[in-house]
């Protein structure tokens, strides 16, 4: 099963991706988590990444495309995967579509998490107190939402058009269990 999740930061897509990936035994590819792990390396790349990520900006398409290609080709993904946080730009989207075409892969589902940005801001401020992420403060949240609107929202619209048969919108303001139920209901139609 190959799934893509779209949605603004704080829309809960990471939580849902984790639950689904555990229940159907597929990989959860969160590019944010992968990059946060890289920050631990303490090398030159990690210093650069920290600067970009803590400002709310996006890391280069080149690095992300490489990270995702390596993951998708690895044995972790033989049963399938959920892409959470990728593709985030039109360049990444085109790269992914061409990777799929040249490897004879087909997406099964696309879920787009819709939520009011005010709810997102409140959620992220709460999360910052729990997880102590350096990109979870109000100024950075605003930049991350701007990046989402300018760069990622157009990608979700492209996928909605190109893959309309497998594209579903979820109301992400609902409780975690309610969203989970809706997701499973749609996945069972496969
Ligand atoms: P996330 O946990 O998905 O909100 O990602 C945290 C940060 O990692 C983002 O604000 C970006 O700086 C970076 N990041 C994650 N995924 C991508 C991506 N696909 N393209 C560029 N930057 C990314």
XYZ file of N, CA and C and ligand atoms in Angstrom:
593
model
N 0.834 -1.201 0.000
C 0.000 0.000 0.000
C 0.873 1.259 0.000
N 0.638 2.127 -0.969
C 1.457 3.336 -1.074
C 0.570 4.570 -0.904
N 0.893 5.338 0.121
C -0.005 6.420 0.532
C 0.775 7.727 0.665
N 0.130 8.840 0.292
C 0.722 10.162 0.535
C -0.223 10.964 1.420
N 0.344 11.596 2.449
C -0.430 12.498 3.317
C -0.020 13.942 3.035
N -1.015 14.803 2.795
C -0.767 16.238 2.714
C -1.462 16.919 3.884
N -0.955 18.079 4.254
C -1.622 18.858 5.306
C -0.629 19.812 5.918
N -1.131 20.917 6.486
C -0.216 21.890 7.090
C 0.460 21.332 8.339
N 1.538 21.976 8.807
C 2.162 21.535 10.053
C 1.117 21.594 11.168
N 1.118 20.598 12.039
C 0.173 20.605 13.156
C -1.210 20.098 12.795
N -1.369 19.539 11.579
C -2.702 19.051 11.193
C -2.952 17.644 11.725
N -1.939 17.049 12.354
C -2.104 15.711 12.938
C -1.792 14.585 11.970
N -1.230 14.914 10.810
C -0.973 13.843 9.838
C 0.122 12.890 10.309
N 1.078 13.402 11.083
C 2.134 12.537 11.625
C 1.561 11.501 12.586
N 0.655 11.942 13.437
C 0.008 11.034 14.402
C -0.777 9.956 13.668
N -1.532 10.366 12.659
C -2.340 9.399 11.905
C -1.439 8.452 11.101
N -0.365 8.987 10.547
C 0.549 8.153 9.744
C 1.162 7.073 10.631
N 1.522 7.457 11.859
C 2.140 6.501 12.779
C 1.127 5.375 13.095
N -0.099 5.769 13.415
C -1.125 4.762 13.763
C -1.390 3.809 12.606
N -1.563 4.366 11.413
C -1.876 3.534 10.240
C -0.697 2.634 9.888
N 0.519 3.209 9.906
C 1.682 2.408 9.501
C 1.870 1.232 10.450
N 1.609 1.459 11.743
C 1.737 0.351 12.705
C 0.630 -0.679 12.497
N -0.573 -0.209 12.176
C -1.653 -1.188 12.081
C -1.603 -2.006 10.793
N -1.084 -1.435 9.690
C -1.036 -2.262 8.478
C 0.399 -2.644 8.074
N 1.342 -2.381 8.971
C 2.746 -2.806 8.785
C 3.382 -2.284 7.496
N 3.300 -0.976 7.343
C 4.031 -0.350 6.245
C 4.920 0.748 6.848
N 5.909 1.200 6.075
C 6.834 2.204 6.601
C 6.188 3.576 6.729
N 6.549 4.263 7.803
C 6.120 5.655 7.961
C 7.313 6.534 7.609
N 7.273 7.162 6.433
C 8.399 8.003 6.016
C 8.093 9.472 6.301
N 8.478 9.889 7.492
C 8.302 11.297 7.857
C 9.619 12.012 7.571
N 9.612 12.888 6.557
C 10.874 13.559 6.216
C 11.311 14.480 7.353
N 10.344 15.049 8.089
C 10.710 15.877 9.252
C 11.473 15.047 10.280
N 10.973 13.823 10.575
C 11.662 12.954 11.549
C 13.042 12.545 11.040
N 13.121 12.222 9.744
C 14.414 11.796 9.173
C 15.432 12.942 9.296
N 14.970 14.164 8.984
C 15.883 15.314 9.074
C 16.254 15.602 10.528
N 15.277 15.473 11.442
C 15.594 15.713 12.862
C 16.628 14.706 13.367
N 16.570 13.480 12.834
C 17.587 12.486 13.210
C 18.966 12.913 12.716
N 18.987 13.475 11.508
C 20.265 13.923 10.930
C 20.901 15.040 11.768
N 20.065 15.811 12.474
C 20.600 16.904 13.297
C 21.517 16.373 14.389
N 21.305 15.116 14.774
C 22.099 14.503 15.846
C 23.544 14.232 15.402
N 23.784 14.200 14.065
C 25.115 13.820 13.568
C 26.218 14.801 13.975
N 25.847 16.060 14.167
C 26.835 17.060 14.585
C 27.858 17.400 13.509
N 27.587 17.072 12.243
C 28.531 17.424 11.166
C 28.117 18.759 10.523
N 28.840 19.142 9.438
C 28.538 20.433 8.799
C 27.117 20.493 8.266
N 26.676 19.349 7.678
C 25.317 19.310 7.137
C 24.298 19.561 8.253
N 24.531 18.965 9.418
C 23.554 19.105 10.501
C 23.476 20.554 10.995
N 24.605 21.261 10.938
C 24.602 22.673 11.375
C 23.749 23.501 10.409
N 23.927 23.222 9.111
C 23.150 23.920 8.075
C 21.658 23.611 8.227
N 21.371 22.298 8.397
C 19.975 21.868 8.505
C 19.287 22.526 9.694
N 20.017 22.599 10.802
C 19.435 23.163 12.027
C 19.018 24.608 11.776
N 19.893 25.349 11.076
C 19.623 26.753 10.799
C 18.339 26.888 9.972
N 18.237 26.063 8.924
C 17.075 26.148 8.024
C 15.804 25.723 8.758
N 15.875 24.580 9.435
C 14.665 24.028 10.050
C 14.168 24.892 11.206
N 15.102 25.443 11.999
C 14.602 26.218 13.133
C 14.087 27.582 12.705
N 14.339 27.955 11.429
C 13.764 29.216 10.950
C 12.403 28.981 10.284
N 12.030 27.712 10.085
C 10.734 27.408 9.467
C 10.813 27.289 7.956
N 12.019 27.449 7.400
C 12.166 27.350 5.943
C 12.322 25.904 5.488
N 12.301 25.726 4.179
C 12.392 24.366 3.642
C 13.828 24.000 3.284
N 14.173 22.768 3.511
C 15.477 22.211 3.159
C 15.477 21.978 1.633
N 16.665 21.886 1.030
C 16.735 21.835 -0.447
C 16.019 20.602 -1.030
N 15.458 20.819 -2.212
C 14.796 19.718 -2.929
C 15.789 18.595 -3.206
N 17.013 18.984 -3.529
C 18.035 18.002 -3.881
C 18.252 17.002 -2.745
N 18.400 17.528 -1.518
C 18.638 16.638 -0.378
C 17.403 15.765 -0.119
N 16.221 16.395 -0.172
C 14.999 15.625 0.100
C 14.763 14.534 -0.931
N 15.015 14.854 -2.204
C 14.796 13.847 -3.244
C 15.738 12.662 -3.044
N 16.955 12.965 -2.590
C 17.930 11.882 -2.362
C 17.483 11.020 -1.164
N 17.065 11.693 -0.089
C 16.622 10.956 1.112
C 15.476 10.008 0.747
N 14.508 10.543 -0.010
C 13.317 9.746 -0.333
C 13.658 8.609 -1.306
N 14.515 8.894 -2.297
C 14.877 7.819 -3.230
C 15.540 6.674 -2.475
N 16.494 7.016 -1.592
C 17.189 5.963 -0.824
C 16.187 5.139 -0.019
N 15.250 5.825 0.617
C 14.258 5.115 1.444
C 13.349 4.233 0.587
N 12.836 4.807 -0.502
C 11.874 4.049 -1.316
C 12.505 2.811 -1.942
N 13.832 2.893 -2.177
C 14.516 1.742 -2.771
C 14.913 0.712 -1.718
N 14.826 1.080 -0.444
C 15.301 0.172 0.614
C 14.254 -0.903 0.912
N 14.690 -1.944 1.619
C 13.762 -3.051 1.864
C 12.672 -2.663 2.878
N 12.893 -1.583 3.622
C 11.862 -1.107 4.576
C 10.537 -0.846 3.861
N 10.631 -0.529 2.564
C 9.417 -0.081 1.868
C 8.786 -1.151 0.981
N 9.253 -2.394 1.080
C 8.711 -3.410 0.166
C 7.210 -3.649 0.373
N 6.739 -3.484 1.619
C 5.294 -3.678 1.870
C 4.474 -2.433 1.579
N 5.178 -1.323 1.367
C 4.478 -0.074 1.134
C 4.946 0.991 2.107
N 4.316 2.166 2.026
C 4.775 3.289 2.855
C 3.728 4.381 2.908
N 3.906 5.225 3.918
C 3.134 6.475 3.965
C 4.139 7.606 3.880
N 3.999 8.453 2.879
C 4.852 9.635 2.776
C 4.195 10.753 3.578
N 4.912 11.205 4.610
C 4.382 12.238 5.509
C 5.370 13.417 5.494
N 5.003 14.472 4.770
C 5.901 15.637 4.694
C 6.678 15.717 3.393
N 6.364 14.856 2.463
C 7.008 14.846 1.137
C 5.984 14.312 0.145
N 5.809 14.880 -1.029
C 6.496 16.034 -1.586
C 5.943 17.347 -1.026
N 6.811 18.328 -0.879
C 6.419 19.605 -0.280
C 6.574 20.773 -1.253
N 7.183 20.527 -2.402
C 7.336 21.579 -3.423
C 6.985 20.943 -4.783
N 6.735 21.808 -5.782
C 6.405 21.271 -7.105
C 7.585 20.497 -7.690
N 8.812 20.940 -7.389
C 9.994 20.215 -7.879
C 10.027 18.800 -7.292
N 9.772 18.690 -5.984
C 9.737 17.359 -5.352
C 8.607 16.519 -5.941
N 7.467 17.156 -6.193
C 6.309 16.420 -6.719
C 6.627 15.835 -8.096
N 7.243 16.650 -8.941
C 7.571 16.165 -10.292
C 8.598 15.050 -10.208
N 9.556 15.214 -9.290
C 10.584 14.179 -9.107
C 9.925 12.864 -8.685
N 9.016 12.949 -7.724
C 8.361 11.734 -7.208
C 7.540 11.046 -8.297
N 6.770 11.839 -9.045
C 5.932 11.257 -10.096
C 6.825 10.552 -11.131
N 7.950 11.178 -11.458
C 8.812 10.525 -12.470
C 9.498 9.292 -11.869
N 9.829 9.326 -10.563
C 10.401 8.137 -9.903
C 9.389 6.976 -9.952
N 8.135 7.295 -9.667
C 7.077 6.270 -9.709
C 6.934 5.699 -11.112
N 6.894 6.585 -12.095
C 6.715 6.123 -13.479
C 7.874 5.242 -13.914
N 9.105 5.660 -13.592
C 10.232 4.857 -14.090
C 10.421 3.563 -13.312
N 9.808 3.448 -12.126
C 9.923 2.193 -11.367
C 8.616 1.385 -11.371
N 7.719 1.762 -12.262
C 6.416 1.076 -12.359
C 5.672 0.997 -11.041
N 5.699 2.069 -10.293
C 4.988 2.104 -9.008
C 3.720 2.934 -9.186
N 2.717 2.599 -8.338
C 1.458 3.355 -8.432
C 0.993 3.721 -7.031
N 0.586 4.969 -6.849
C 0.051 5.363 -5.545
C -1.324 4.740 -5.358
N -1.646 4.361 -4.106
C -2.971 3.792 -3.835
C -3.935 4.817 -3.239
N -3.403 5.684 -2.353
C -4.270 6.664 -1.687
C -3.536 7.968 -1.427
N -4.299 9.054 -1.523
C -3.777 10.365 -1.117
C -4.778 10.955 -0.133
N -4.291 11.376 1.032
C -5.166 12.001 2.029
C -4.684 13.427 2.273
N -5.647 14.344 2.241
C -5.326 15.754 2.444
C -6.004 16.212 3.732
N -5.197 16.577 4.731
C -5.719 16.985 6.046
C -6.039 18.475 6.025
N -7.341 18.791 6.127
C -7.754 20.199 6.079
C -8.025 20.702 7.489
N -7.497 21.882 7.787
C -7.706 22.445 9.130
C -7.484 23.951 9.109
N -8.226 24.634 9.996
C -8.085 26.071 10.133
C -6.697 26.406 10.713
N -6.032 27.420 10.142
C -4.670 27.730 10.598
C -4.615 28.199 12.053
N -5.734 28.758 12.549
C -5.746 29.214 13.960
C -5.642 27.995 14.891
N -6.348 26.924 14.529
C -6.296 25.700 15.354
C -4.864 25.146 15.313
N -4.254 25.202 14.124
C -2.884 24.710 13.949
C -1.922 25.469 14.876
N -2.058 26.787 14.901
C -1.159 27.596 15.748
C -1.293 27.177 17.206
N -2.545 27.035 17.680
C -2.763 26.658 19.086
C -2.170 25.284 19.376
N -2.374 24.347 18.432
C -1.861 22.980 18.625
C -0.338 22.968 18.697
N 0.289 23.742 17.807
C 1.761 23.710 17.751
C 2.359 24.333 19.014
N 1.696 25.363 19.539
C 2.205 25.973 20.773
C 2.143 24.944 21.903
N 1.052 24.179 21.947
C 0.929 23.103 22.960
C 2.027 22.058 22.768
N 2.231 21.646 21.483
C 3.235 20.613 21.183
C 4.629 21.094 21.585
N 4.885 22.400 21.417
C 6.218 22.927 21.724
C 6.539 22.734 23.197
N 5.490 22.816 24.050
C 5.737 22.637 25.481
C 6.080 21.185 25.798
N 5.506 20.256 25.007
C 5.745 18.831 25.270
C 7.033 18.330 24.633
N 7.249 18.689 23.340
C 8.345 18.065 22.579
C 9.598 18.915 22.471
N 9.500 20.184 22.844
C 10.647 21.113 22.783
C 11.314 21.136 21.406
N 10.512 21.244 20.349
C 11.072 21.388 19.001
C 11.424 22.851 18.774
N 12.617 23.107 18.196
C 13.052 24.493 18.049
C 12.236 25.245 16.996
N 11.455 24.495 16.171
C 10.648 25.179 15.150
C 9.192 25.321 15.583
N 8.900 25.054 16.866
C 7.533 25.180 17.363
C 7.367 26.434 18.227
N 7.596 27.609 17.676
C 7.223 28.828 18.404
C 6.461 29.729 17.440
N 5.751 30.722 17.985
C 4.738 31.408 17.170
C 5.306 32.064 15.899
N 6.503 32.670 15.980
C 7.052 33.328 14.780
C 7.395 32.300 13.711
N 7.992 31.198 14.157
C 8.388 30.159 13.202
C 7.149 29.454 12.631
N 6.134 29.279 13.490
C 4.899 28.630 12.997
C 4.326 29.426 11.836
N 4.339 30.761 11.985
C 3.766 31.601 10.921
C 4.543 31.396 9.615
N 5.862 31.301 9.708
C 6.664 31.079 8.488
C 6.358 29.697 7.907
N 6.232 28.702 8.786
C 5.953 27.346 8.284
C 4.592 27.287 7.586
N 3.609 28.024 8.134
C 2.291 28.045 7.488
C 2.375 28.779 6.148
N 3.150 29.861 6.124
C 3.331 30.591 4.847
C 3.974 29.688 3.794
N 4.980 28.931 4.232
C 5.669 28.007 3.305
C 4.686 26.962 2.787
N 3.860 26.462 3.717
C 2.862 25.465 3.312
C 1.951 26.067 2.230
N 1.433 27.271 2.498
C 0.483 27.887 1.576
C 1.129 28.153 0.206
N 2.367 28.662 0.235
C 3.013 29.036 -1.027
C 3.555 27.834 -1.792
N 4.124 26.870 -1.077
C 4.847 25.779 -1.757
C 4.064 24.467 -1.799
N 3.445 24.088 -0.673
C 2.886 22.731 -0.594
C 1.416 22.659 -1.003
N 0.655 23.711 -0.665
C -0.752 23.683 -1.066
C -0.897 23.479 -2.591
N -0.106 24.186 -3.410
C -0.211 23.938 -4.865
C 0.098 22.485 -5.243
N 0.989 21.837 -4.482
C 1.307 20.427 -4.772
C 0.077 19.559 -4.470
N -0.594 19.861 -3.346
C -1.781 19.054 -3.011
C -2.865 19.232 -4.073
N -2.950 20.457 -4.635
C -3.948 20.716 -5.673
C -3.599 19.977 -6.971
N -2.308 19.899 -7.261
C -1.859 19.157 -8.449
C -2.226 17.674 -8.295
N -1.956 17.123 -7.088
C -2.261 15.710 -6.856
C -3.775 15.467 -6.869
N -4.536 16.433 -6.340
C -5.999 16.296 -6.342
C -6.508 16.172 -7.779
N -5.879 16.901 -8.678
C -6.306 16.903 -10.070
C -5.800 15.655 -10.819
N -4.506 15.403 -10.643
C -3.872 14.287 -11.379
C -4.348 12.918 -10.909
N -4.653 12.827 -9.597
C -4.999 11.521 -9.015
C -6.373 11.597 -8.342
N -7.333 12.212 -9.026
C -8.616 12.504 -8.373
C -9.324 11.253 -7.818
N -9.099 10.096 -8.449
C -9.817 8.878 -8.020
C -9.337 8.362 -6.671
N -8.114 8.708 -6.304
C -7.567 8.160 -5.045
C -7.332 9.262 -4.006
N -7.881 10.447 -4.273
C -7.639 11.609 -3.402
C -8.825 11.830 -2.463
N -8.567 11.914 -1.145
C -9.645 12.186 -0.175
C -9.250 13.317 0.758
N -10.242 14.130 1.092
C -10.019 15.218 2.058
C -10.512 14.748 3.420
N -9.707 15.015 4.473
C -10.124 14.665 5.828
C -10.285 15.946 6.647
N -11.303 15.973 7.498
C -11.476 17.109 8.400
C -10.562 16.892 9.607
N -9.417 17.587 9.606
C -8.375 17.333 10.612
C -8.632 18.048 11.933
N -9.789 18.751 12.028
C -10.082 19.396 13.323
C -10.780 18.407 14.258
N -11.115 17.239 13.732
C -11.817 16.245 14.547
C -10.859 15.529 15.507
N -11.446 14.737 16.414
C -10.625 13.959 17.346
C -9.796 12.913 16.600
N -8.640 12.563 17.203
C -7.726 11.593 16.576
C -8.462 10.302 16.196
N -9.301 9.783 17.120
C -9.951 8.486 16.861
C -10.960 8.581 15.711
N -11.606 9.736 15.608
C -12.599 9.931 14.541
C -11.896 9.971 13.167
N -10.793 10.680 13.112
C -10.053 10.777 11.841
C -9.536 9.386 11.450
N -9.021 8.683 12.477
C -8.498 7.338 12.252
C -9.578 6.426 11.651
N -10.793 6.509 12.200
C -11.907 5.685 11.695
C -12.198 6.002 10.236
N -12.233 7.301 9.931
C -12.524 7.712 8.538
C -11.476 7.187 7.574
N -10.221 7.311 8.022
C -9.102 6.839 7.195
C -9.225 5.339 6.918
N -9.460 4.582 7.985
C -9.534 3.119 7.841
C -10.690 2.735 6.919
N -11.797 3.466 7.060
C -12.962 3.184 6.214
C -12.593 3.338 4.722
N -11.864 4.390 4.424
C -11.473 4.618 3.025
C -10.454 3.562 2.576
N -9.494 3.231 3.460
C -8.478 2.227 3.099
C -9.111 0.859 2.838
N -10.183 0.578 3.570
C -10.833 -0.753 3.405
C -11.518 -0.903 2.052
N -11.763 0.227 1.409
C -12.416 0.154 0.087
C -11.439 -0.365 -0.972
N -10.154 -0.471 -0.585
C -9.125 -0.856 -1.573
C -9.335 -2.273 -2.083
P 7.868 18.534 9.645
O 8.179 17.740 10.866
O 7.302 17.713 8.523
O 7.028 19.757 9.926
O 9.269 19.073 9.082
C 10.123 19.878 9.874
C 11.037 20.694 8.967
O 11.850 19.816 8.180
C 10.329 21.572 7.948
O 9.908 22.816 8.479
C 11.431 21.739 6.892
O 12.426 22.653 7.316
C 12.056 20.357 6.872
N 11.402 19.467 5.890
C 10.681 18.328 6.140
N 10.242 17.768 5.000
C 10.681 18.562 3.999
C 10.542 18.535 2.582
N 9.861 17.563 1.961
N 11.136 19.525 1.862
C 11.859 20.500 2.450
N 12.018 20.592 3.785
C 11.438 19.637 4.558
